[in-house]
PDB file of C-alpha atoms and ligand atoms in Angstrom:
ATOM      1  CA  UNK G   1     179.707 134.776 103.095  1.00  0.00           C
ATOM      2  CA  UNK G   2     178.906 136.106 100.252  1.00  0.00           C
ATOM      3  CA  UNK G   3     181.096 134.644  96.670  1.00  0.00           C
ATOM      4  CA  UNK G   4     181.188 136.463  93.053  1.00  0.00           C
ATOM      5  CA  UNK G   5     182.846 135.241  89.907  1.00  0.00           C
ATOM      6  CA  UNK G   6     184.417 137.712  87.709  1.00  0.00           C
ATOM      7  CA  UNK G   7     186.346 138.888  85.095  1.00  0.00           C
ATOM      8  CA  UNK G   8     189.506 140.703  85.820  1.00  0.00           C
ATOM      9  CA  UNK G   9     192.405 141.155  83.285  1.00  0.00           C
ATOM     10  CA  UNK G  10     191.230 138.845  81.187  1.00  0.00           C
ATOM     11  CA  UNK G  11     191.454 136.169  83.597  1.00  0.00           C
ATOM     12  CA  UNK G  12     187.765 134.785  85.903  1.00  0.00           C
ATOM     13  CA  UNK G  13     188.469 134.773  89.509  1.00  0.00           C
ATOM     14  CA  UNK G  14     186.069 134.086  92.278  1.00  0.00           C
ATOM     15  CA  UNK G  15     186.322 136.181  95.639  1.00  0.00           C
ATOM     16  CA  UNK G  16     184.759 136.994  98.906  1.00  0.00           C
ATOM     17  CA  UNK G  17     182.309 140.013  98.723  1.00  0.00           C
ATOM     18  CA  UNK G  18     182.940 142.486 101.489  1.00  0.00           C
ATOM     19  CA  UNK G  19     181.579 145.713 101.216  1.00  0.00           C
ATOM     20  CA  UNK G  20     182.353 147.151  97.747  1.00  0.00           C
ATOM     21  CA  UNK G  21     185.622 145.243  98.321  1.00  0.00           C
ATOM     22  CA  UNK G  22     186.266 141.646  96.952  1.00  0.00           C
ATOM     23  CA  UNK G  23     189.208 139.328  98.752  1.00  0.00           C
ATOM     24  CA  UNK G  24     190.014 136.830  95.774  1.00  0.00           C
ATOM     25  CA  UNK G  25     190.337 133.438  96.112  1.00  0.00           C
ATOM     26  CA  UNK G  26     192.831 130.680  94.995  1.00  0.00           C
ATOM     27  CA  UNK G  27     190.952 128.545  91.849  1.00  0.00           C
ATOM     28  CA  UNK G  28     187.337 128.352  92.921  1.00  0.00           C
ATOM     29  CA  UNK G  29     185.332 128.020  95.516  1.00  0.00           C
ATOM     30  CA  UNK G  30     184.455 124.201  95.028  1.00  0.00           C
ATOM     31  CA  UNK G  31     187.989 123.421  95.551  1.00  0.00           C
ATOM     32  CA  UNK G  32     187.748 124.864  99.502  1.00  0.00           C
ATOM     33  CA  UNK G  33     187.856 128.542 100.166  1.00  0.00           C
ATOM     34  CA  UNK G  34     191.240 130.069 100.933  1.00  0.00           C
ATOM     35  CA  UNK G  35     192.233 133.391 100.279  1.00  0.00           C
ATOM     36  CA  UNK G  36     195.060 134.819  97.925  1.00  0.00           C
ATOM     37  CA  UNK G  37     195.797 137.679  99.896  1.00  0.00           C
ATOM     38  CA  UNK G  38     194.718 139.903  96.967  1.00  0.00           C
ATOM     39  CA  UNK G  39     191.845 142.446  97.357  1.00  0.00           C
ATOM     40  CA  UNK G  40     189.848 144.357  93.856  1.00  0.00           C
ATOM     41  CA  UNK G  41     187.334 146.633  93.910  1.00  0.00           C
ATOM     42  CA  UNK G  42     184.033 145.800  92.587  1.00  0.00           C
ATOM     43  CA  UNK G  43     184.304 148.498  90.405  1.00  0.00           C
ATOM     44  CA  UNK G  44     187.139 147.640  88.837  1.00  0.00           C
ATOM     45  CA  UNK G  45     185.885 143.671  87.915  1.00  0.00           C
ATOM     46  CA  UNK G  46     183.408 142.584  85.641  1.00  0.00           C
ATOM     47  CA  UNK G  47     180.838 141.080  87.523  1.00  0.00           C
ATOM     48  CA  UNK G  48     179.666 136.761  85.888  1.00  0.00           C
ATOM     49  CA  UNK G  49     176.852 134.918  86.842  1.00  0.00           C
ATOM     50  CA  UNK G  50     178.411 133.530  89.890  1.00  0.00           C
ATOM     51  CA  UNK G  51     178.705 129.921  88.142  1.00  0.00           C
ATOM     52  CA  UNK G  52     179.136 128.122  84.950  1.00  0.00           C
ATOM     53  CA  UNK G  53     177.760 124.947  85.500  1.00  0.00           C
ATOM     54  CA  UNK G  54     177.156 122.237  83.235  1.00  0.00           C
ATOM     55  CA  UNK G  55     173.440 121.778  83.704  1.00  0.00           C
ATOM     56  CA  UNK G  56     171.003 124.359  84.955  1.00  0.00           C
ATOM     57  CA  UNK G  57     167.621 122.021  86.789  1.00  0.00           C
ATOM     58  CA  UNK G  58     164.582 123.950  86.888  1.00  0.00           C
ATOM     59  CA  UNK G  59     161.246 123.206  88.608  1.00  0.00           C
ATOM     60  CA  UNK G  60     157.921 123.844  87.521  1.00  0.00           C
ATOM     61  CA  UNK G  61     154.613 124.073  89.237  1.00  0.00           C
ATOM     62  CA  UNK G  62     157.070 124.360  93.001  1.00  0.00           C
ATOM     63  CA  UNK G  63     154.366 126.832  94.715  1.00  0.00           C
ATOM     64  CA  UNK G  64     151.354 126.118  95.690  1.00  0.00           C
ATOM     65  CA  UNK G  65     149.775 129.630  95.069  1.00  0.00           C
ATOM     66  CA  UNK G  66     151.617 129.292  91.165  1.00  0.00           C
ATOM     67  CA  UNK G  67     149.829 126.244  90.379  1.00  0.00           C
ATOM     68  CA  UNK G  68     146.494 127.612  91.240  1.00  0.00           C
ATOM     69  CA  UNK G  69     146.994 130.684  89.117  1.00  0.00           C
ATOM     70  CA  UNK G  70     147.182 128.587  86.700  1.00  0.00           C
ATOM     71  CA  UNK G  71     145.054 126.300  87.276  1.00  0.00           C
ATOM     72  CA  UNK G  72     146.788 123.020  87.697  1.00  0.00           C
ATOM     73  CA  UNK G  73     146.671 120.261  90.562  1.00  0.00           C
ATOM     74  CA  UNK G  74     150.040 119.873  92.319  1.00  0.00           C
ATOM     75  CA  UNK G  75     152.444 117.904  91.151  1.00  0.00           C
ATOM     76  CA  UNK G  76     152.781 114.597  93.190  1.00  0.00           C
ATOM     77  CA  UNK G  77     156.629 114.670  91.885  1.00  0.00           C
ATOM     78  CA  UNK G  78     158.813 117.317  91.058  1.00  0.00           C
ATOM     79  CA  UNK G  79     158.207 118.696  87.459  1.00  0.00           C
ATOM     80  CA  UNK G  80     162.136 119.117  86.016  1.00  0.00           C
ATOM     81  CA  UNK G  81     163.317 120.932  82.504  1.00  0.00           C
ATOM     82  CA  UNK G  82     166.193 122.199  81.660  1.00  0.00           C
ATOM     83  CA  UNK G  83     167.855 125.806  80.835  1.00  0.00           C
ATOM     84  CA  UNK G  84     171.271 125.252  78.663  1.00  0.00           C
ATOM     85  CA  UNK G  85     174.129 127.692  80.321  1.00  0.00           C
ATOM     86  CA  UNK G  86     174.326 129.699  77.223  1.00  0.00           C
ATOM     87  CA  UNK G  87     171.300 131.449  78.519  1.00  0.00           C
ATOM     88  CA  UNK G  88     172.760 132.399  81.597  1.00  0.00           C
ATOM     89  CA  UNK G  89     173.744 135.856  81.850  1.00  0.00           C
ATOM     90  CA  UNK G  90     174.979 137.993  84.712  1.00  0.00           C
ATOM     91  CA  UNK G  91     173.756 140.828  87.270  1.00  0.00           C
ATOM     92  CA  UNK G  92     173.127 144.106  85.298  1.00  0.00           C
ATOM     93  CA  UNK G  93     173.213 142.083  81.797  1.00  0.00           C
ATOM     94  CA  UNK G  94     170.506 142.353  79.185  1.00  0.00           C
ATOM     95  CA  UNK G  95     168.067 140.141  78.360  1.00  0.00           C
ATOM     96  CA  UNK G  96     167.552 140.442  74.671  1.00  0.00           C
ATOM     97  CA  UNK G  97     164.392 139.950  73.621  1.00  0.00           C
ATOM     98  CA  UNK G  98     163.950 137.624  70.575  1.00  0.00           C
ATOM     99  CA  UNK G  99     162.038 138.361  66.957  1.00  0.00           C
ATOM    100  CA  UNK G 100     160.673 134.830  67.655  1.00  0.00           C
ATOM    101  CA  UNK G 101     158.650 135.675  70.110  1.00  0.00           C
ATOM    102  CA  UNK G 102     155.327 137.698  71.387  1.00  0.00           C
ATOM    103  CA  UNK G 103     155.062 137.449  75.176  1.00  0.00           C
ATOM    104  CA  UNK G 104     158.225 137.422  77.140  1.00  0.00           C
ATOM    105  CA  UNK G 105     157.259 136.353  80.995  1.00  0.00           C
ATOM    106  CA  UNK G 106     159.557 137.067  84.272  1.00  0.00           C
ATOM    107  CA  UNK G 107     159.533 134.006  87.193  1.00  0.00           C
ATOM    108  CA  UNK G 108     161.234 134.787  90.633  1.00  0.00           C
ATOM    109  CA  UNK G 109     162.949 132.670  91.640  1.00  0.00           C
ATOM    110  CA  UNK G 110     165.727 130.804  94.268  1.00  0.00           C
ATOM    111  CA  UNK G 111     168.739 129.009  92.564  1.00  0.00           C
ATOM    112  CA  UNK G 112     170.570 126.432  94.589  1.00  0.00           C
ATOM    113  CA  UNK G 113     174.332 125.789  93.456  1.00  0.00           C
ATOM    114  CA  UNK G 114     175.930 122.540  94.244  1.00  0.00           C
ATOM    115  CA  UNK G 115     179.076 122.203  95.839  1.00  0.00           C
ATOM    116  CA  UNK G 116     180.315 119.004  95.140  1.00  0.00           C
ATOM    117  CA  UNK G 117     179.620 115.805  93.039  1.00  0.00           C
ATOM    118  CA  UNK G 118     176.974 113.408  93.906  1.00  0.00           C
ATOM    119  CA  UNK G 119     174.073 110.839  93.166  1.00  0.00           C
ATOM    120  CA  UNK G 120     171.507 109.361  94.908  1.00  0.00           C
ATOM    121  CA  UNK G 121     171.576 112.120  98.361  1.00  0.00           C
ATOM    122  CA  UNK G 122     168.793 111.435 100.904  1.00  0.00           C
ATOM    123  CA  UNK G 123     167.359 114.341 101.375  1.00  0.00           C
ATOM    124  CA  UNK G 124     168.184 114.357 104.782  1.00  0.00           C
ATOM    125  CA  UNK G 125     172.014 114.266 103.667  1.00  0.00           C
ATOM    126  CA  UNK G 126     171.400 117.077 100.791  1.00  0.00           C
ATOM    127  CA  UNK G 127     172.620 120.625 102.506  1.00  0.00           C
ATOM    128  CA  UNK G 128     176.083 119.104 102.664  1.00  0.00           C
ATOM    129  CA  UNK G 129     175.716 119.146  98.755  1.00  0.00           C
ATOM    130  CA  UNK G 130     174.965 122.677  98.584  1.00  0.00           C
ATOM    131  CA  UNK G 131     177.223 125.446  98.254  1.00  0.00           C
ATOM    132  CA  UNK G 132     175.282 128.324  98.548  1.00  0.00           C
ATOM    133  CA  UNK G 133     172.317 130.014  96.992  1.00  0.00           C
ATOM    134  CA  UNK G 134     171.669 132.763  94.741  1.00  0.00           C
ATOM    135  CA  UNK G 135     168.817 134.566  92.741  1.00  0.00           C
ATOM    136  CA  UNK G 136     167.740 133.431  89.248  1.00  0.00           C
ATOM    137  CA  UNK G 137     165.323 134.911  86.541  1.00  0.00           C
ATOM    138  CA  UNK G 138     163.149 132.183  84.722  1.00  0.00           C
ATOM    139  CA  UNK G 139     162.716 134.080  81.260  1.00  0.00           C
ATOM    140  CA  UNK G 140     159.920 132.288  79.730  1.00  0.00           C
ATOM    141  CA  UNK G 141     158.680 133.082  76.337  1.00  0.00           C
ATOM    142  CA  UNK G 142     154.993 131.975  77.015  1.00  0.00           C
ATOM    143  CA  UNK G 143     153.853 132.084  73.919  1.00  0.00           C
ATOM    144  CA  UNK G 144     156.259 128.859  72.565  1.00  0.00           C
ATOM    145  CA  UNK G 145     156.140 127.137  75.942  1.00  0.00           C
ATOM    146  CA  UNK G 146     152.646 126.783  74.853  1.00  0.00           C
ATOM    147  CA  UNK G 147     152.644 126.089  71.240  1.00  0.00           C
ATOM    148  CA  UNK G 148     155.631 123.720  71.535  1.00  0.00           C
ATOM    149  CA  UNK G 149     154.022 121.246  74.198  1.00  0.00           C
ATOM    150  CA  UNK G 150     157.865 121.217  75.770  1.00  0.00           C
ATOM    151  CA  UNK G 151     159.728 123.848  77.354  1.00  0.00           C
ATOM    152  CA  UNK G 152     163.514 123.835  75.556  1.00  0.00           C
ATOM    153  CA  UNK G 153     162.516 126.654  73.075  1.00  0.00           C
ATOM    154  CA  UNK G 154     160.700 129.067  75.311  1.00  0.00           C
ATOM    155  CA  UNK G 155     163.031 128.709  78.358  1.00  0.00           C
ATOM    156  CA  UNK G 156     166.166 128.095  76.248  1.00  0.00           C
ATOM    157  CA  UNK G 157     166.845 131.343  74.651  1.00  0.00           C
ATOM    158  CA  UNK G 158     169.917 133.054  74.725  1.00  0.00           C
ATOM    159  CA  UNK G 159     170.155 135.601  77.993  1.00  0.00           C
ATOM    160  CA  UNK G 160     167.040 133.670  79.759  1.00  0.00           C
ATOM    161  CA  UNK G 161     168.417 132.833  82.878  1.00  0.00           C
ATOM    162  CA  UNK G 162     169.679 135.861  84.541  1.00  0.00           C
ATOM    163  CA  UNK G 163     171.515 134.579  87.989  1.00  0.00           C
ATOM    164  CA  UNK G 164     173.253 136.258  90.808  1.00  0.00           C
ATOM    165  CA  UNK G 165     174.662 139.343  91.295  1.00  0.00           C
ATOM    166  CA  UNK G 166     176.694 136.396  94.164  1.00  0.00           C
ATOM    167  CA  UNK G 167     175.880 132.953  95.875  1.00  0.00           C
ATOM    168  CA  UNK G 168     174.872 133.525  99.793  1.00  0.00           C
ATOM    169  CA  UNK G 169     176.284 130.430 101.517  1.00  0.00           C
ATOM    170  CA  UNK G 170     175.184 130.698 104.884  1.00  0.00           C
ATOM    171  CA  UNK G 171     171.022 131.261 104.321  1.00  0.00           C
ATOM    172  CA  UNK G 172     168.869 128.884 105.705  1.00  0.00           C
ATOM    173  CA  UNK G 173     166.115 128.900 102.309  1.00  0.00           C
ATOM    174  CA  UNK G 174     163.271 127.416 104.533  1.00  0.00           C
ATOM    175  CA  UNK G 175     161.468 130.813 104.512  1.00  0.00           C
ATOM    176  CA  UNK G 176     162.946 133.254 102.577  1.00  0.00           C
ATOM    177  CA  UNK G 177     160.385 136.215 100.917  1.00  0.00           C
ATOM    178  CA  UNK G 178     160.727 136.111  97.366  1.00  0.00           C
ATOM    179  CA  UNK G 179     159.880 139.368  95.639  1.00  0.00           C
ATOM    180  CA  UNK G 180     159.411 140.686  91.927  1.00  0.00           C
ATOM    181  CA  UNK G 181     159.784 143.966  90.542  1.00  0.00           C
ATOM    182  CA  UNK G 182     158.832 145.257  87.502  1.00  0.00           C
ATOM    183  CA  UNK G 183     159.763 149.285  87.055  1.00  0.00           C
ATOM    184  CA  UNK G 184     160.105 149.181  90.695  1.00  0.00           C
ATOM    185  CA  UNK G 185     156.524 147.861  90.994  1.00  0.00           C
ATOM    186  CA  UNK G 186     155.971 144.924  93.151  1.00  0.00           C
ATOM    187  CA  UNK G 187     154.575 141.799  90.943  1.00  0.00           C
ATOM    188  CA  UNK G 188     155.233 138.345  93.018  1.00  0.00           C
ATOM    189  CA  UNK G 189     155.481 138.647  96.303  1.00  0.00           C
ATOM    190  CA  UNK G 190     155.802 135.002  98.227  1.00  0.00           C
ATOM    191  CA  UNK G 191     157.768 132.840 100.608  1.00  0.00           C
ATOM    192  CA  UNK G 192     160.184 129.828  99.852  1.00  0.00           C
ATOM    193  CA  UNK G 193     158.149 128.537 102.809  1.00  0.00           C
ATOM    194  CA  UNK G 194     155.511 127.972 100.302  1.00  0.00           C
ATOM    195  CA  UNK G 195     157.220 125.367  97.798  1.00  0.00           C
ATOM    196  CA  UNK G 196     155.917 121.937  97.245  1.00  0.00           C
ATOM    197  CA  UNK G 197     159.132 120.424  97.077  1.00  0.00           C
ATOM    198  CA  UNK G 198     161.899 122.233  99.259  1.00  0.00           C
ATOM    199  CA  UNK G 199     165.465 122.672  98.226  1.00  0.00           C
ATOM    200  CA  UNK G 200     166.982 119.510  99.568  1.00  0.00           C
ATOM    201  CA  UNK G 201     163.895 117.649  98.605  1.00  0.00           C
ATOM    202  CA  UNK G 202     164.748 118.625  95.134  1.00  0.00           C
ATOM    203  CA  UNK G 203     168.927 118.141  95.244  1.00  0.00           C
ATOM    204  CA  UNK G 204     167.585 114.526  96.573  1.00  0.00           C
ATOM    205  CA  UNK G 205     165.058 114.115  93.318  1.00  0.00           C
ATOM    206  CA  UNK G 206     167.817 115.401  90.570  1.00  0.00           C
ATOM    207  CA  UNK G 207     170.472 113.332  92.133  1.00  0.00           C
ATOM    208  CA  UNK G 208     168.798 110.150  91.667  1.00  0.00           C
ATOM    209  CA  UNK G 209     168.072 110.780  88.028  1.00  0.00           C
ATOM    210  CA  UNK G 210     171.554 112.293  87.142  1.00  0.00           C
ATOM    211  CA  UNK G 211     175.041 112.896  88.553  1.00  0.00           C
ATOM    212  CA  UNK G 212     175.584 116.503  90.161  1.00  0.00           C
ATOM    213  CA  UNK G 213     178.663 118.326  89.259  1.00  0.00           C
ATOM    214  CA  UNK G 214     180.087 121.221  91.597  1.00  0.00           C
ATOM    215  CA  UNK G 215     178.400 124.184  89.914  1.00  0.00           C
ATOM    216  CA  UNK G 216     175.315 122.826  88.778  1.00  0.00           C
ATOM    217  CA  UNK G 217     172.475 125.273  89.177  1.00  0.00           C
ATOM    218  CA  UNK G 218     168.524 124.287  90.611  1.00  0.00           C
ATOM    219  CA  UNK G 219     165.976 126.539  89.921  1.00  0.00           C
ATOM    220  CA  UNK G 220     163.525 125.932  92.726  1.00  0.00           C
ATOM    221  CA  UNK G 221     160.074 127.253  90.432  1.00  0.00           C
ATOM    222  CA  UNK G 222     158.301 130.811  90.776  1.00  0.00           C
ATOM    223  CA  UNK G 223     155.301 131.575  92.699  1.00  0.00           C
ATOM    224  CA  UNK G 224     152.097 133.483  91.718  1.00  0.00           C
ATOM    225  CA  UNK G 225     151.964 136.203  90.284  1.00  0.00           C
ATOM    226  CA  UNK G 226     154.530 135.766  86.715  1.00  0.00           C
ATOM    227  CA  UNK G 227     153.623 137.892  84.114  1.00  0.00           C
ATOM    228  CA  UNK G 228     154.977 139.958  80.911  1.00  0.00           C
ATOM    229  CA  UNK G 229     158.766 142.249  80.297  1.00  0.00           C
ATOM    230  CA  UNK G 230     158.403 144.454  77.497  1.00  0.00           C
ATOM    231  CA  UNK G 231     161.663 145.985  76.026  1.00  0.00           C
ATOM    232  CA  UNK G 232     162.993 148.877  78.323  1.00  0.00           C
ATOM    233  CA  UNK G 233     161.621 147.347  81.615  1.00  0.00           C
ATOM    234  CA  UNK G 234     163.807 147.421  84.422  1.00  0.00           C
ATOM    235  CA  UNK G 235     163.386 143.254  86.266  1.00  0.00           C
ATOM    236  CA  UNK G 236     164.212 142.767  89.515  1.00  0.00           C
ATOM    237  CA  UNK G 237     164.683 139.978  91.643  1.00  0.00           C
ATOM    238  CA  UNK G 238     165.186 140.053  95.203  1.00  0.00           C
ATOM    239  CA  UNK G 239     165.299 137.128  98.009  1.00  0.00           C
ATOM    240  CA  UNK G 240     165.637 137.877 101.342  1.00  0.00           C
ATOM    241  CA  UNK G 241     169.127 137.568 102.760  1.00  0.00           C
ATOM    242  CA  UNK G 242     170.171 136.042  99.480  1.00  0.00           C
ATOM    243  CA  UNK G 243     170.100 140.266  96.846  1.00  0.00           C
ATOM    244  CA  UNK G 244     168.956 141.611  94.161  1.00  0.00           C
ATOM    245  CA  UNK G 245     169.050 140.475  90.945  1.00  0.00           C
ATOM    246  CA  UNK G 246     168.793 143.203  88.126  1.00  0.00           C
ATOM    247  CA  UNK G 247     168.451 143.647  84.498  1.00  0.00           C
ATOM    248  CA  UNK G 248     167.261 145.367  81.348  1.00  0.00           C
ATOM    249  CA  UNK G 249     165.143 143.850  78.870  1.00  0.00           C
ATOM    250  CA  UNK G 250     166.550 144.913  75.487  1.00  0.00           C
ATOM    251  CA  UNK G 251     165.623 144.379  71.673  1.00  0.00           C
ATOM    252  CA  UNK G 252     167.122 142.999  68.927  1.00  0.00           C
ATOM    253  CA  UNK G 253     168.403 145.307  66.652  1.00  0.00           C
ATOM    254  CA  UNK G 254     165.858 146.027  63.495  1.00  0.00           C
ATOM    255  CA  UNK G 255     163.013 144.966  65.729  1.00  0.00           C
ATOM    256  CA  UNK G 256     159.531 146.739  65.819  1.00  0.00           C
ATOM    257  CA  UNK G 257     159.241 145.578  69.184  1.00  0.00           C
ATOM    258  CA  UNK G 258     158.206 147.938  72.279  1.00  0.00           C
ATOM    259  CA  UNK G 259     157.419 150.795  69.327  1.00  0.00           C
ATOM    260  CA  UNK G 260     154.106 151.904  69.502  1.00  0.00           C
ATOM    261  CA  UNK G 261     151.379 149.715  71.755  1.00  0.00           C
TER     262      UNK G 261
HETATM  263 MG1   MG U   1     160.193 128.711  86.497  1.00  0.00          MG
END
């Protein structure tokens, strides 16, 4: 099924996607799924990134064809950082592009969300750990992520992690084609089949360096083929079986940016 987290009379729900219909839930989905009875349209809800966790995991370096674009031997261990969940923002949102910054990058990429707490899950234990999974955007403003040796600046920004539009939980991610578009242009095209480490491989990795909370978000890394938003472009990013992920970057207000060049 497919779940979405929204706003609706000032209250955030979660539901069961069907159609353009949503069947709401009672609390959230990490408390069991049953059914109010109650049916929206999607229309009439604001659509959330489909989780608030506490900590968004992220993976760098996770396919092989990435690290050769760049030039860099595989990792013999996953590579972790961390997004904050003030940059998260939702399906349709804008990603505001900030004065700080010269080169805004897009990474594709799959976003596992835990369904319950744990530490220290074999990896042959980890799928019971997952609820579902979901498509992210990996903003990345390449230009700091350089300069600053660490990645909390350039992946940290407000409106950097666009995730959703809802979490699939019934996808097996093993080999999944993950797709980029830019203005409707294809710019990654890959398969989750591709990753160094997979998605339970990682769940296993985090979980015996910190405690998991339902909610918490892993960003599985991007493959080849990343490259630069300007402000107006249309980003899109779609994993089979999973959607489509969709948003607009936008500029600050009094910014030069996107005029001219
Ligand atoms: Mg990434």
């Amino acid at each position: 099924m497919k779940l979405a987290r929204y706003l609706y009379r000032g209250r955030i729900r979660y539901g069961v996607v069907d159609g353009d219909q949503l069947r709401e839930l009672v609390g959230t989905p990490f408390q069991g799924i049953r059914e109010l009875g109650e049916t929206r349209s999607l229309g009439e809800v604001e659509i959330l990134p489909p989780v608030f966790p506490q900590k968004i995991l992220a993976v760098g370096l996770n396919y092989r064809d990435h690290a050769e674009e760049f030039g860099m031997p595989l990792p013999e261990e996953p590579v972790l950082f961390m997004k904050p969940p003030s940059s998260l923002l939702p399906h349709g949102g804008k990603i505001v592009y900030p004065p700080m910054t010269r080169r805004v990058d897009y990474e594709a990429e799959l976003a596992l969300v835990v369904a319950a707490e744990c530490r220290d899950v074999p990896v042959k234990e980890a799928t019971r750990f997952v609820l579902g999974y979901t498509c992210a955007n990996d903003v990345t403003a390449r230009d700091l992520q350089a300069k600053d040796g660490q990645w909390t600046r350039a992946k940290g920004f407000d409106t950097f992690c666009p995730l959703g539009p809802f979490i699939e939980t019934e996808v097996d991610p093993s080999d999944l084609a993950v797709r980029l578009y830019l203005n409707g242009e294809l710019r990654q095209s890959s398969r989750t089949s591709a990753m160094v480490f997979g998605p339970a491989e990682l769940l296993s990795f985090v979980s015996r360096i910190m405690t998991l909370y339902p909610g918490d978000v892993i960003l599985t890394g991007t493959p080849s083929g990343v490259g630069e938003m300007r402000p107006g472009d249309l980003v899109e990013v779609e994993i089979e079986g999973v959607g489509r992920l969709s948003n607009i970057v936008d500029q600050p207000a009094g910014s030069s940016l996107g005029k001219g060049g």
